[in-house]
mmCIF file of C-alpha atoms and ligand atoms in Angstrom:
data_model
loop_
_atom_site.group_PDB
_atom_site.id
_atom_site.type_symbol
_atom_site.label_atom_id
_atom_site.label_comp_id
_atom_site.label_asym_id
_atom_site.label_seq_id
_atom_site.Cartn_x
_atom_site.Cartn_y
_atom_site.Cartn_z
ATOM 1 C CA MET E 280 -0.005 0.020 0.020
ATOM 2 C CA THR E 281 1.147 3.518 -0.832
ATOM 3 C CA THR E 282 0.387 5.963 1.814
ATOM 4 C CA PRO E 283 -0.908 9.396 0.606
ATOM 5 C CA VAL E 284 1.748 12.157 1.527
ATOM 6 C CA PRO E 285 0.480 14.123 4.474
ATOM 7 C CA PRO E 286 -0.541 17.787 3.655
ATOM 8 C CA ALA E 287 2.186 20.279 4.259
ATOM 9 C CA ALA E 288 1.356 23.209 6.476
ATOM 10 C CA GLY E 289 4.098 25.396 7.582
ATOM 11 C CA ASP E 290 6.862 23.034 8.115
ATOM 12 C CA ALA E 291 8.783 20.916 5.755
ATOM 13 C CA PRO E 292 7.938 17.343 6.172
ATOM 14 C CA PRO E 293 10.514 14.688 5.594
ATOM 15 C CA GLY E 294 8.524 13.324 2.423
ATOM 16 C CA PRO E 295 9.313 10.002 0.608
ATOM 17 C CA ALA E 296 12.343 11.398 -1.164
ATOM 18 C CA GLY E 297 14.170 12.692 2.085
ATOM 19 C CA PRO E 298 14.503 15.993 3.826
ATOM 20 C CA ILE E 299 16.495 17.665 0.925
ATOM 21 C CA ASP E 300 14.080 17.095 -1.728
ATOM 22 C CA PRO E 301 13.825 20.214 -3.790
ATOM 23 C CA LEU E 302 9.979 20.109 -3.875
ATOM 24 C CA SER E 303 9.820 19.781 -0.133
ATOM 25 C CA ARG E 304 12.070 22.784 0.769
ATOM 26 C CA PRO E 305 10.046 25.519 2.650
ATOM 27 C CA LEU E 306 9.116 28.725 0.614
ATOM 28 C CA ALA E 307 8.051 32.078 2.028
ATOM 29 C CA VAL E 308 5.784 33.982 -0.309
ATOM 30 C CA GLY E 309 5.434 37.355 1.502
ATOM 31 C CA GLY E 310 4.350 36.574 5.056
ATOM 32 C CA LEU E 311 3.103 32.950 4.088
ATOM 33 C CA GLN E 312 5.350 30.026 5.153
ATOM 34 C CA LEU E 313 4.796 27.096 2.772
ATOM 35 C CA GLY E 314 6.100 23.620 3.433
ATOM 36 C CA ARG E 315 6.165 22.363 -0.151
ATOM 37 C CA ARG E 316 6.836 23.819 -3.508
ATOM 38 C CA LEU E 317 4.173 21.914 -5.348
ATOM 39 C CA PHE E 318 0.750 23.596 -5.654
ATOM 40 C CA MET E 319 -2.544 22.894 -7.299
ATOM 41 C CA ALA E 320 -3.294 25.620 -9.895
ATOM 42 C CA PRO E 321 -6.741 27.409 -9.895
ATOM 43 C CA MET E 322 -9.099 25.829 -12.295
ATOM 44 C CA ALA E 323 -12.607 27.124 -13.077
ATOM 45 C CA GLY E 324 -15.255 24.526 -12.666
ATOM 46 C CA ILE E 325 -12.601 22.153 -11.025
ATOM 47 C CA THR E 326 -10.885 23.381 -7.889
ATOM 48 C CA THR E 327 -14.045 23.244 -5.715
ATOM 49 C CA SER E 328 -13.711 22.637 -1.993
ATOM 50 C CA ALA E 329 -14.006 18.917 -2.484
ATOM 51 C CA PHE E 330 -11.357 18.935 -5.094
ATOM 52 C CA ARG E 331 -8.870 20.980 -3.001
ATOM 53 C CA ARG E 332 -9.392 18.514 -0.114
ATOM 54 C CA SER E 333 -8.684 15.748 -2.385
ATOM 55 C CA VAL E 334 -5.298 17.066 -3.645
ATOM 56 C CA ARG E 335 -4.397 18.224 -0.146
ATOM 57 C CA ARG E 336 -4.688 14.379 0.955
ATOM 58 C CA TRP E 337 -2.063 13.568 -1.566
ATOM 59 C CA GLY E 338 0.405 16.405 -0.777
ATOM 60 C CA ALA E 339 -0.599 19.701 -2.428
ATOM 61 C CA GLY E 340 1.315 22.499 -0.585
ATOM 62 C CA LEU E 341 -1.003 25.288 -1.638
ATOM 63 C CA VAL E 342 -4.506 25.131 -3.212
ATOM 64 C CA PHE E 343 -6.500 27.972 -4.854
ATOM 65 C CA THR E 344 -10.184 28.655 -5.346
ATOM 66 C CA GLU E 345 -11.282 28.885 -8.930
ATOM 67 C CA MET E 346 -11.232 32.432 -10.311
ATOM 68 C CA ILE E 347 -13.926 34.420 -8.478
ATOM 69 C CA SER E 348 -15.598 37.598 -9.954
ATOM 70 C CA ALA E 349 -14.465 40.623 -7.897
ATOM 71 C CA TYR E 350 -17.684 42.223 -9.079
ATOM 72 C CA GLY E 351 -19.887 39.435 -7.793
ATOM 73 C CA ILE E 352 -18.154 39.664 -4.341
ATOM 74 C CA HIS E 353 -18.478 43.473 -4.327
ATOM 75 C CA TYR E 354 -22.148 43.353 -5.107
ATOM 76 C CA GLY E 355 -22.770 40.427 -2.736
ATOM 77 C CA ASN E 356 -23.978 38.020 -5.394
ATOM 78 C CA ARG E 357 -25.099 34.920 -3.358
ATOM 79 C CA ARG E 358 -23.689 32.411 -5.873
ATOM 80 C CA THR E 359 -20.307 34.126 -6.124
ATOM 81 C CA LEU E 360 -20.035 34.332 -2.341
ATOM 82 C CA GLY E 361 -20.626 30.532 -2.446
ATOM 83 C CA TYR E 362 -17.008 30.314 -3.765
ATOM 84 C CA PHE E 363 -15.654 31.482 -0.385
ATOM 85 C CA VAL E 364 -16.906 28.333 1.439
ATOM 86 C CA HIS E 365 -13.969 26.152 2.498
ATOM 87 C CA GLY E 366 -12.898 23.710 5.058
ATOM 88 C CA GLU E 367 -10.236 24.171 7.771
ATOM 89 C CA ASP E 368 -8.275 21.335 6.153
ATOM 90 C CA GLU E 369 -7.771 23.262 3.027
ATOM 91 C CA HIS E 370 -5.300 25.902 4.337
ATOM 92 C CA PRO E 371 -3.053 27.277 3.123
ATOM 93 C CA LEU E 372 -5.595 28.444 0.712
ATOM 94 C CA GLY E 373 -5.375 31.189 -2.062
ATOM 95 C CA PHE E 374 -8.499 33.089 -3.197
ATOM 96 C CA GLN E 375 -8.132 33.945 -6.871
ATOM 97 C CA LEU E 376 -9.927 36.974 -8.003
ATOM 98 C CA PHE E 377 -10.634 38.609 -11.571
ATOM 99 C CA GLY E 378 -11.826 41.946 -12.457
ATOM 100 C CA ALA E 379 -10.636 45.283 -14.178
ATOM 101 C CA ASP E 380 -11.413 47.831 -11.589
ATOM 102 C CA ALA E 381 -8.882 48.625 -8.869
ATOM 103 C CA ASP E 382 -11.356 49.727 -6.357
ATOM 104 C CA VAL E 383 -13.653 46.734 -6.931
ATOM 105 C CA LEU E 384 -10.791 44.329 -6.717
ATOM 106 C CA ALA E 385 -9.577 45.940 -3.618
ATOM 107 C CA ASP E 386 -12.863 45.724 -1.849
ATOM 108 C CA ALA E 387 -13.249 42.032 -2.894
ATOM 109 C CA ALA E 388 -9.727 41.229 -1.716
ATOM 110 C CA GLY E 389 -10.337 42.631 1.644
ATOM 111 C CA ARG E 390 -13.611 40.448 1.900
ATOM 112 C CA ALA E 391 -11.481 37.423 0.784
ATOM 113 C CA VAL E 392 -8.981 37.906 3.557
ATOM 114 C CA ALA E 393 -11.788 38.328 6.006
ATOM 115 C CA ALA E 394 -13.358 35.147 4.742
ATOM 116 C CA GLY E 395 -10.174 33.189 5.365
ATOM 117 C CA ALA E 396 -7.750 33.548 2.344
ATOM 118 C CA ASP E 397 -4.230 32.960 3.200
ATOM 119 C CA LEU E 398 -3.009 34.491 0.050
ATOM 120 C CA VAL E 399 -4.854 36.636 -2.783
ATOM 121 C CA ASP E 400 -3.931 35.814 -6.331
ATOM 122 C CA LEU E 401 -4.933 38.289 -9.213
ATOM 123 C CA ASN E 402 -5.845 36.768 -12.403
ATOM 124 C CA MET E 403 -4.223 38.437 -15.334
ATOM 125 C CA ALA E 404 -4.182 35.222 -17.373
ATOM 126 C CA CYS E 405 -7.559 34.117 -18.200
ATOM 127 C CA PRO E 406 -7.908 34.084 -22.193
ATOM 128 C CA VAL E 407 -11.712 33.550 -22.262
ATOM 129 C CA ARG E 408 -13.503 36.100 -24.514
ATOM 130 C CA LYS E 409 -16.186 36.858 -21.980
ATOM 131 C CA VAL E 410 -13.509 37.838 -19.399
ATOM 132 C CA VAL E 411 -10.964 39.607 -21.592
ATOM 133 C CA LYS E 412 -13.588 41.762 -23.330
ATOM 134 C CA THR E 413 -14.265 43.282 -19.872
ATOM 135 C CA GLY E 414 -10.595 44.274 -19.553
ATOM 136 C CA ALA E 415 -10.035 41.610 -17.109
ATOM 137 C CA GLY E 416 -7.845 38.445 -17.113
ATOM 138 C CA ALA E 417 -5.194 38.359 -19.874
ATOM 139 C CA ALA E 418 -6.363 41.827 -21.176
ATOM 140 C CA LEU E 419 -4.359 43.302 -18.284
ATOM 141 C CA LEU E 420 -1.044 42.269 -19.863
ATOM 142 C CA ALA E 421 -1.558 44.909 -22.506
ATOM 143 C CA ASP E 422 -2.580 47.389 -19.872
ATOM 144 C CA PRO E 423 0.304 47.562 -17.564
ATOM 145 C CA HIS E 424 -0.510 50.805 -15.888
ATOM 146 C CA ARG E 425 -3.910 49.464 -14.817
ATOM 147 C CA ALA E 426 -2.355 46.001 -13.954
ATOM 148 C CA ALA E 427 -0.018 47.775 -11.613
ATOM 149 C CA ALA E 428 -2.597 50.228 -10.186
ATOM 150 C CA ILE E 429 -4.894 47.164 -9.402
ATOM 151 C CA THR E 430 -1.923 45.339 -7.732
ATOM 152 C CA ALA E 431 -1.108 48.216 -5.429
ATOM 153 C CA ALA E 432 -4.645 48.868 -4.504
ATOM 154 C CA VAL E 433 -5.237 45.152 -3.664
ATOM 155 C CA VAL E 434 -1.978 45.153 -1.664
ATOM 156 C CA ALA E 435 -3.119 48.070 0.400
ATOM 157 C CA ALA E 436 -6.553 46.575 0.982
ATOM 158 C CA VAL E 437 -5.169 43.223 2.017
ATOM 159 C CA GLU E 438 -2.860 44.917 4.462
ATOM 160 C CA ASP E 439 -5.843 46.888 5.888
ATOM 161 C CA ALA E 440 -7.969 43.657 6.202
ATOM 162 C CA ALA E 441 -5.199 41.857 8.117
ATOM 163 C CA PRO E 442 -2.673 44.352 9.503
ATOM 164 C CA GLY E 443 0.883 43.019 10.073
ATOM 165 C CA ARG E 444 0.038 39.420 8.934
ATOM 166 C CA GLY E 445 1.832 39.751 5.599
ATOM 167 C CA VAL E 446 -0.959 37.979 3.623
ATOM 168 C CA PRO E 447 0.614 37.808 0.222
ATOM 169 C CA VAL E 448 -0.904 39.270 -3.043
ATOM 170 C CA THR E 449 0.274 37.339 -6.108
ATOM 171 C CA VAL E 450 -0.545 37.586 -9.617
ATOM 172 C CA LYS E 451 -0.974 34.865 -12.386
ATOM 173 C CA ILE E 452 0.114 35.873 -15.802
ATOM 174 C CA ARG E 453 0.429 34.493 -19.369
ATOM 175 C CA SER E 454 3.574 35.013 -21.582
ATOM 176 C CA GLY E 455 1.515 37.341 -23.547
ATOM 177 C CA LEU E 456 -1.600 37.980 -25.637
ATOM 178 C CA ARG E 457 0.027 36.559 -28.729
ATOM 179 C CA GLU E 458 3.092 34.353 -29.232
ATOM 180 C CA GLY E 459 6.436 36.269 -29.065
ATOM 181 C CA ASP E 460 4.758 39.707 -27.962
ATOM 182 C CA GLY E 461 6.694 39.675 -24.543
ATOM 183 C CA LEU E 462 3.935 41.372 -22.694
ATOM 184 C CA GLY E 463 4.311 38.945 -19.569
ATOM 185 C CA LEU E 464 7.918 39.757 -19.211
ATOM 186 C CA GLY E 465 7.191 43.324 -19.639
ATOM 187 C CA VAL E 466 4.360 43.753 -17.084
ATOM 188 C CA ALA E 467 5.812 41.629 -14.315
ATOM 189 C CA PRO E 468 8.392 44.065 -13.017
ATOM 190 C CA ARG E 469 5.747 46.533 -12.685
ATOM 191 C CA LEU E 470 3.497 44.107 -10.737
ATOM 192 C CA VAL E 471 6.436 43.386 -8.331
ATOM 193 C CA ALA E 472 7.101 47.073 -8.020
ATOM 194 C CA ALA E 473 3.448 47.498 -7.086
ATOM 195 C CA GLY E 474 3.785 44.973 -4.270
ATOM 196 C CA ALA E 475 3.067 41.470 -5.743
ATOM 197 C CA ALA E 476 4.822 38.855 -3.358
ATOM 198 C CA ALA E 477 5.218 36.356 -6.183
ATOM 199 C CA VAL E 478 4.523 35.994 -9.921
ATOM 200 C CA CYS E 479 2.901 32.823 -11.256
ATOM 201 C CA ILE E 480 3.429 32.365 -15.014
ATOM 202 C CA HIS E 481 1.658 30.048 -17.464
ATOM 203 C CA PRO E 482 3.847 30.644 -20.425
ATOM 204 C CA ARG E 483 1.406 30.080 -23.205
ATOM 205 C CA SER E 484 0.019 33.009 -24.955
ATOM 206 C CA ALA E 485 -3.554 33.970 -24.477
ATOM 207 C CA ALA E 486 -4.251 33.251 -28.034
ATOM 208 C CA GLN E 487 -2.814 29.802 -27.716
ATOM 209 C CA LEU E 488 -5.527 29.028 -24.962
ATOM 210 C CA TYR E 489 -4.535 25.689 -23.680
ATOM 211 C CA ARG E 490 -3.120 24.263 -26.928
ATOM 212 C CA GLY E 491 0.582 23.422 -27.770
ATOM 213 C CA ARG E 492 3.357 23.293 -25.208
ATOM 214 C CA ALA E 493 4.089 25.719 -22.487
ATOM 215 C CA ASP E 494 7.357 27.585 -23.304
ATOM 216 C CA HIS E 495 9.166 27.578 -19.914
ATOM 217 C CA SER E 496 12.236 29.468 -21.350
ATOM 218 C CA VAL E 497 9.927 32.484 -20.608
ATOM 219 C CA THR E 498 9.555 31.226 -17.037
ATOM 220 C CA PHE E 499 13.263 30.931 -16.658
ATOM 221 C CA ALA E 500 13.807 34.359 -17.993
ATOM 222 C CA LEU E 501 11.449 35.876 -15.652
ATOM 223 C CA ALA E 502 12.829 33.961 -12.679
ATOM 224 C CA ALA E 503 16.378 35.043 -13.538
ATOM 225 C CA GLY E 504 15.545 38.685 -13.058
ATOM 226 C CA SER E 505 12.911 38.481 -10.385
ATOM 227 C CA PRO E 506 13.366 39.670 -6.767
ATOM 228 C CA VAL E 507 10.324 37.612 -5.842
ATOM 229 C CA PRO E 508 9.424 33.839 -6.117
ATOM 230 C CA VAL E 509 8.292 32.852 -9.691
ATOM 231 C CA ILE E 510 5.783 30.061 -9.738
ATOM 232 C CA ALA E 511 5.591 27.895 -12.883
ATOM 233 C CA SER E 512 2.334 26.505 -14.423
ATOM 234 C CA GLY E 513 2.038 24.553 -17.623
ATOM 235 C CA ASP E 514 2.741 20.830 -18.649
ATOM 236 C CA VAL E 515 3.677 19.632 -15.258
ATOM 237 C CA ASP E 516 2.903 15.891 -15.718
ATOM 238 C CA GLY E 517 5.270 14.243 -13.407
ATOM 239 C CA ARG E 518 8.259 14.562 -11.164
ATOM 240 C CA GLU E 519 10.938 14.964 -13.816
ATOM 241 C CA ALA E 520 9.041 18.034 -15.309
ATOM 242 C CA ALA E 521 8.679 19.631 -11.838
ATOM 243 C CA LEU E 522 12.303 19.225 -10.973
ATOM 244 C CA ARG E 523 13.281 20.520 -14.283
ATOM 245 C CA LEU E 524 11.363 23.763 -13.658
ATOM 246 C CA LEU E 525 12.826 24.175 -10.134
ATOM 247 C CA ASP E 526 16.311 23.556 -11.669
ATOM 248 C CA GLY E 527 15.715 26.330 -14.186
ATOM 249 C CA GLY E 528 14.981 28.892 -11.504
ATOM 250 C CA ALA E 529 11.268 28.502 -10.672
ATOM 251 C CA ALA E 530 10.578 28.767 -6.882
ATOM 252 C CA ALA E 531 7.582 26.362 -6.960
ATOM 253 C CA VAL E 532 5.576 24.559 -9.645
ATOM 254 C CA MET E 533 1.829 24.012 -10.164
ATOM 255 C CA LEU E 534 -0.192 20.948 -11.289
ATOM 256 C CA ALA E 535 -3.248 21.595 -13.394
ATOM 257 C CA ARG E 536 -4.914 19.336 -15.937
ATOM 258 C CA GLY E 537 -2.474 16.478 -14.939
ATOM 259 C CA ALA E 538 -4.117 16.323 -11.427
ATOM 260 C CA VAL E 539 -7.620 16.264 -12.610
ATOM 261 C CA GLY E 540 -8.718 12.630 -12.208
ATOM 262 C CA ALA E 541 -5.364 11.892 -10.656
ATOM 263 C CA PRO E 542 -4.970 13.766 -7.307
ATOM 264 C CA TRP E 543 -2.444 11.158 -6.368
ATOM 265 C CA LEU E 544 -0.141 12.654 -8.878
ATOM 266 C CA PHE E 545 0.958 15.054 -6.137
ATOM 267 C CA ALA E 546 2.284 12.085 -4.079
ATOM 268 C CA GLN E 547 4.045 10.652 -7.302
ATOM 269 C CA VAL E 548 5.738 14.083 -8.080
ATOM 270 C CA LEU E 549 6.888 14.158 -4.416
ATOM 271 C CA GLY E 550 8.464 10.705 -4.989
ATOM 272 C CA ALA E 551 5.910 8.054 -3.942
ATOM 273 C CA ASP E 552 4.988 5.010 -6.006
ATOM 274 C CA GLU E 553 1.857 5.015 -8.177
ATOM 275 C CA PRO E 554 -1.032 3.976 -5.830
ATOM 276 C CA ALA E 555 -2.779 0.572 -6.402
ATOM 277 C CA ALA E 556 -6.101 0.664 -8.279
ATOM 278 C CA ALA E 557 -7.998 0.014 -4.944
ATOM 279 C CA GLU E 558 -6.388 3.030 -3.264
ATOM 280 C CA LYS E 559 -7.410 5.112 -6.280
ATOM 281 C CA LEU E 560 -10.886 3.999 -6.137
ATOM 282 C CA ALA E 561 -11.206 4.778 -2.328
ATOM 283 C CA GLU E 562 -10.091 8.384 -3.163
ATOM 284 C CA VAL E 563 -12.687 8.483 -5.953
ATOM 285 C CA ARG E 564 -15.362 7.330 -3.420
ATOM 286 C CA ARG E 565 -14.294 9.915 -0.875
ATOM 287 C CA PHE E 566 -14.146 12.784 -3.368
ATOM 288 C CA ALA E 567 -17.552 11.904 -4.806
ATOM 289 C CA THR E 568 -19.111 11.708 -1.265
ATOM 290 C CA GLU E 569 -17.875 15.264 -0.475
ATOM 291 C CA VAL E 570 -19.028 16.594 -4.032
ATOM 292 C CA LEU E 571 -22.499 15.038 -3.334
ATOM 293 C CA GLU E 572 -22.599 16.498 0.083
ATOM 294 C CA MET E 573 -21.435 20.063 -1.222
ATOM 295 C CA LEU E 574 -23.511 20.278 -4.482
ATOM 296 C CA GLY E 575 -26.576 18.013 -3.958
ATOM 297 C CA THR E 576 -28.482 17.527 -7.233
ATOM 298 C CA ARG E 577 -25.878 19.623 -9.144
ATOM 299 C CA ALA E 578 -23.247 17.099 -8.135
ATOM 300 C CA VAL E 579 -24.332 14.520 -10.742
ATOM 301 C CA GLY E 580 -23.569 16.723 -13.568
ATOM 302 C CA HIS E 581 -20.513 18.282 -11.916
ATOM 303 C CA LEU E 582 -18.979 14.811 -11.442
ATOM 304 C CA ARG E 583 -19.501 13.626 -15.167
ATOM 305 C CA GLN E 584 -16.409 15.658 -16.133
ATOM 306 C CA PHE E 585 -14.303 13.533 -13.769
ATOM 307 C CA TRP E 586 -15.506 9.903 -14.658
ATOM 308 C CA PRO E 587 -13.602 9.682 -17.912
ATOM 309 C CA ARG E 588 -10.547 10.954 -16.410
ATOM 310 C CA PHE E 589 -10.628 8.742 -13.390
ATOM 311 C CA ARG E 590 -10.908 5.948 -15.900
ATOM 312 C CA ARG E 591 -8.080 6.905 -17.952
ATOM 313 C CA ARG E 592 -6.026 7.220 -14.835
ATOM 314 C CA GLY E 593 -6.849 3.635 -13.751
ATOM 315 C CA ALA E 594 -9.204 4.447 -10.759
ATOM 316 C CA LEU E 595 -12.383 3.111 -12.542
ATOM 317 C CA ASP E 596 -13.054 0.252 -14.962
ATOM 318 C CA ARG E 597 -14.687 1.031 -18.210
ATOM 319 C CA ALA E 598 -17.964 -0.425 -17.303
ATOM 320 C CA LEU E 599 -18.287 1.466 -14.004
ATOM 321 C CA ALA E 600 -17.225 4.703 -15.704
ATOM 322 C CA LEU E 601 -19.851 4.225 -18.397
ATOM 323 C CA GLN E 602 -22.671 3.701 -15.737
ATOM 324 C CA LEU E 603 -21.626 6.515 -13.757
ATOM 325 C CA MET E 604 -21.790 8.682 -16.788
ATOM 326 C CA GLN E 605 -25.366 7.515 -17.237
ATOM 327 C CA ALA E 606 -26.406 7.864 -13.628
ATOM 328 C CA ARG E 607 -29.344 10.295 -13.460
ATOM 329 C CA ASP E 608 -29.483 11.218 -9.857
ATOM 330 C CA GLU E 609 -27.496 11.254 -6.530
ATOM 331 C CA ALA E 610 -28.961 7.920 -5.559
ATOM 332 C CA GLY E 611 -27.574 6.433 -8.775
ATOM 333 C CA VAL E 612 -24.126 7.696 -8.245
ATOM 334 C CA ARG E 613 -24.187 6.545 -4.535
ATOM 335 C CA SER E 614 -25.354 3.044 -5.396
ATOM 336 C CA LEU E 615 -22.861 2.588 -8.280
ATOM 337 C CA LEU E 616 -20.013 3.602 -5.957
ATOM 338 C CA GLY E 617 -21.371 1.787 -2.853
ATOM 339 C CA LEU E 618 -21.624 4.886 -0.912
HETATM 340 C C1 FMN H 1309 -10.671 23.961 -17.308
HETATM 341 C C2 FMN H 1309 -9.526 25.087 -16.885
HETATM 342 C C3 FMN H 1309 -9.906 25.935 -16.120
HETATM 343 C C4 FMN H 1309 -9.008 26.727 -15.592
HETATM 344 N N1 FMN H 1309 -9.180 27.927 -14.845
HETATM 345 C C5 FMN H 1309 -8.342 28.747 -14.459
HETATM 346 C C6 FMN H 1309 -8.599 29.582 -13.456
HETATM 347 O O1 FMN H 1309 -9.899 29.834 -13.008
HETATM 348 N N2 FMN H 1309 -7.645 30.591 -13.033
HETATM 349 C C7 FMN H 1309 -6.385 30.525 -13.550
HETATM 350 O O2 FMN H 1309 -5.432 31.257 -13.280
HETATM 351 N N3 FMN H 1309 -6.033 29.530 -14.511
HETATM 352 C C8 FMN H 1309 -7.054 28.562 -14.856
HETATM 353 N N4 FMN H 1309 -6.578 27.596 -15.833
HETATM 354 C C9 FMN H 1309 -5.273 27.485 -16.219
HETATM 355 C C10 FMN H 1309 -4.617 26.636 -15.157
HETATM 356 O O3 FMN H 1309 -4.433 27.107 -13.934
HETATM 357 C C11 FMN H 1309 -2.997 26.213 -15.770
HETATM 358 O O4 FMN H 1309 -2.290 27.385 -15.760
HETATM 359 C C12 FMN H 1309 -3.084 25.790 -17.176
HETATM 360 O O5 FMN H 1309 -4.054 24.690 -17.273
HETATM 361 C C13 FMN H 1309 -1.672 25.226 -17.624
HETATM 362 O O6 FMN H 1309 -1.337 24.054 -16.817
HETATM 363 P P1 FMN H 1309 -1.418 22.620 -17.467
HETATM 364 O O7 FMN H 1309 -0.763 22.728 -18.746
HETATM 365 O O8 FMN H 1309 -0.611 21.840 -16.421
HETATM 366 O O9 FMN H 1309 -2.918 22.218 -17.404
HETATM 367 C C14 FMN H 1309 -7.715 26.753 -16.082
HETATM 368 C C15 FMN H 1309 -7.256 25.766 -17.083
HETATM 369 C C16 FMN H 1309 -8.218 24.758 -17.528
HETATM 370 C C17 FMN H 1309 -7.961 23.617 -18.337
#
């Protein structure tokens, strides 16, 4: 039996690969002490509370909410505020916000900290048209003045909300809007000058969306000149890829698509063996139980995106995955998984 790696809080645990494992060296991001350099990236529609708990069980050193609309928070939208709900076992937890207005983002960030955020991350990476056309997400890469003003306003609001705690404000960027435009490398120093405690880079252009390969030569160029930690996101699919990014100068790395349907990838990247099918199934059952508790009737639709992925990662056999896809209600999912 492989035992999941225990979640990292403030201290560096020994970990399966020994105390000097580069991924288990502590990292300070502003005033936040992290015990591991392997994080779960924010993912809309994926990184719910149940998902975050799942990856924490396998060793994620920091988890994020999905991107949350600053406007929704500011105007008290009930559904948006639902994204604030989290369990005590999810810390350290970053809240990721998106928006285009400094005052609105500052207000939302203060509320996020009051609601329990250990870190506030600003999304300047989202390439989705609906977001970009409002001036938010990746659009901010082309508006460095506004991007810096937003960062400064949010840093001030977070300090006001939690004086002296050093709650960090970080920013997630892309390499640019179009391949080779260099906008990411151009804006990053301005974000740092405005108070960003770390920069996370997903080095695909916004135009690339999620296609092709991430160009981590951009990550390394950013890290070489950066006074703050640079966190790398993109194509981390195993231990080798993670170590290569740390070697190149990244301070920490994030798993994203690779961990969807395979939360145990965290333990594997940290040096553990692949868990047996029975252990994977036990994790699927636990995750599904929490999703059902959290989302009720909406859980059935939400879980459908996970079943094929769990099947591909060896946690479900084909017949069971097919039956789960066809389950029509909570009772159906429960009976198929024996919950
Ligand atoms: C379905 C989906 C949703 C995502 N949602 C977010 C998000 O809310 N905020 C964000 O900063 N990045 C988001 N991303 C980007 C990921 O955080 C990550 O940077 C990207 O997928 C690259 O990593 P990968 O190649 O390992 O998947 C999303 C990606 C996907 C595929």
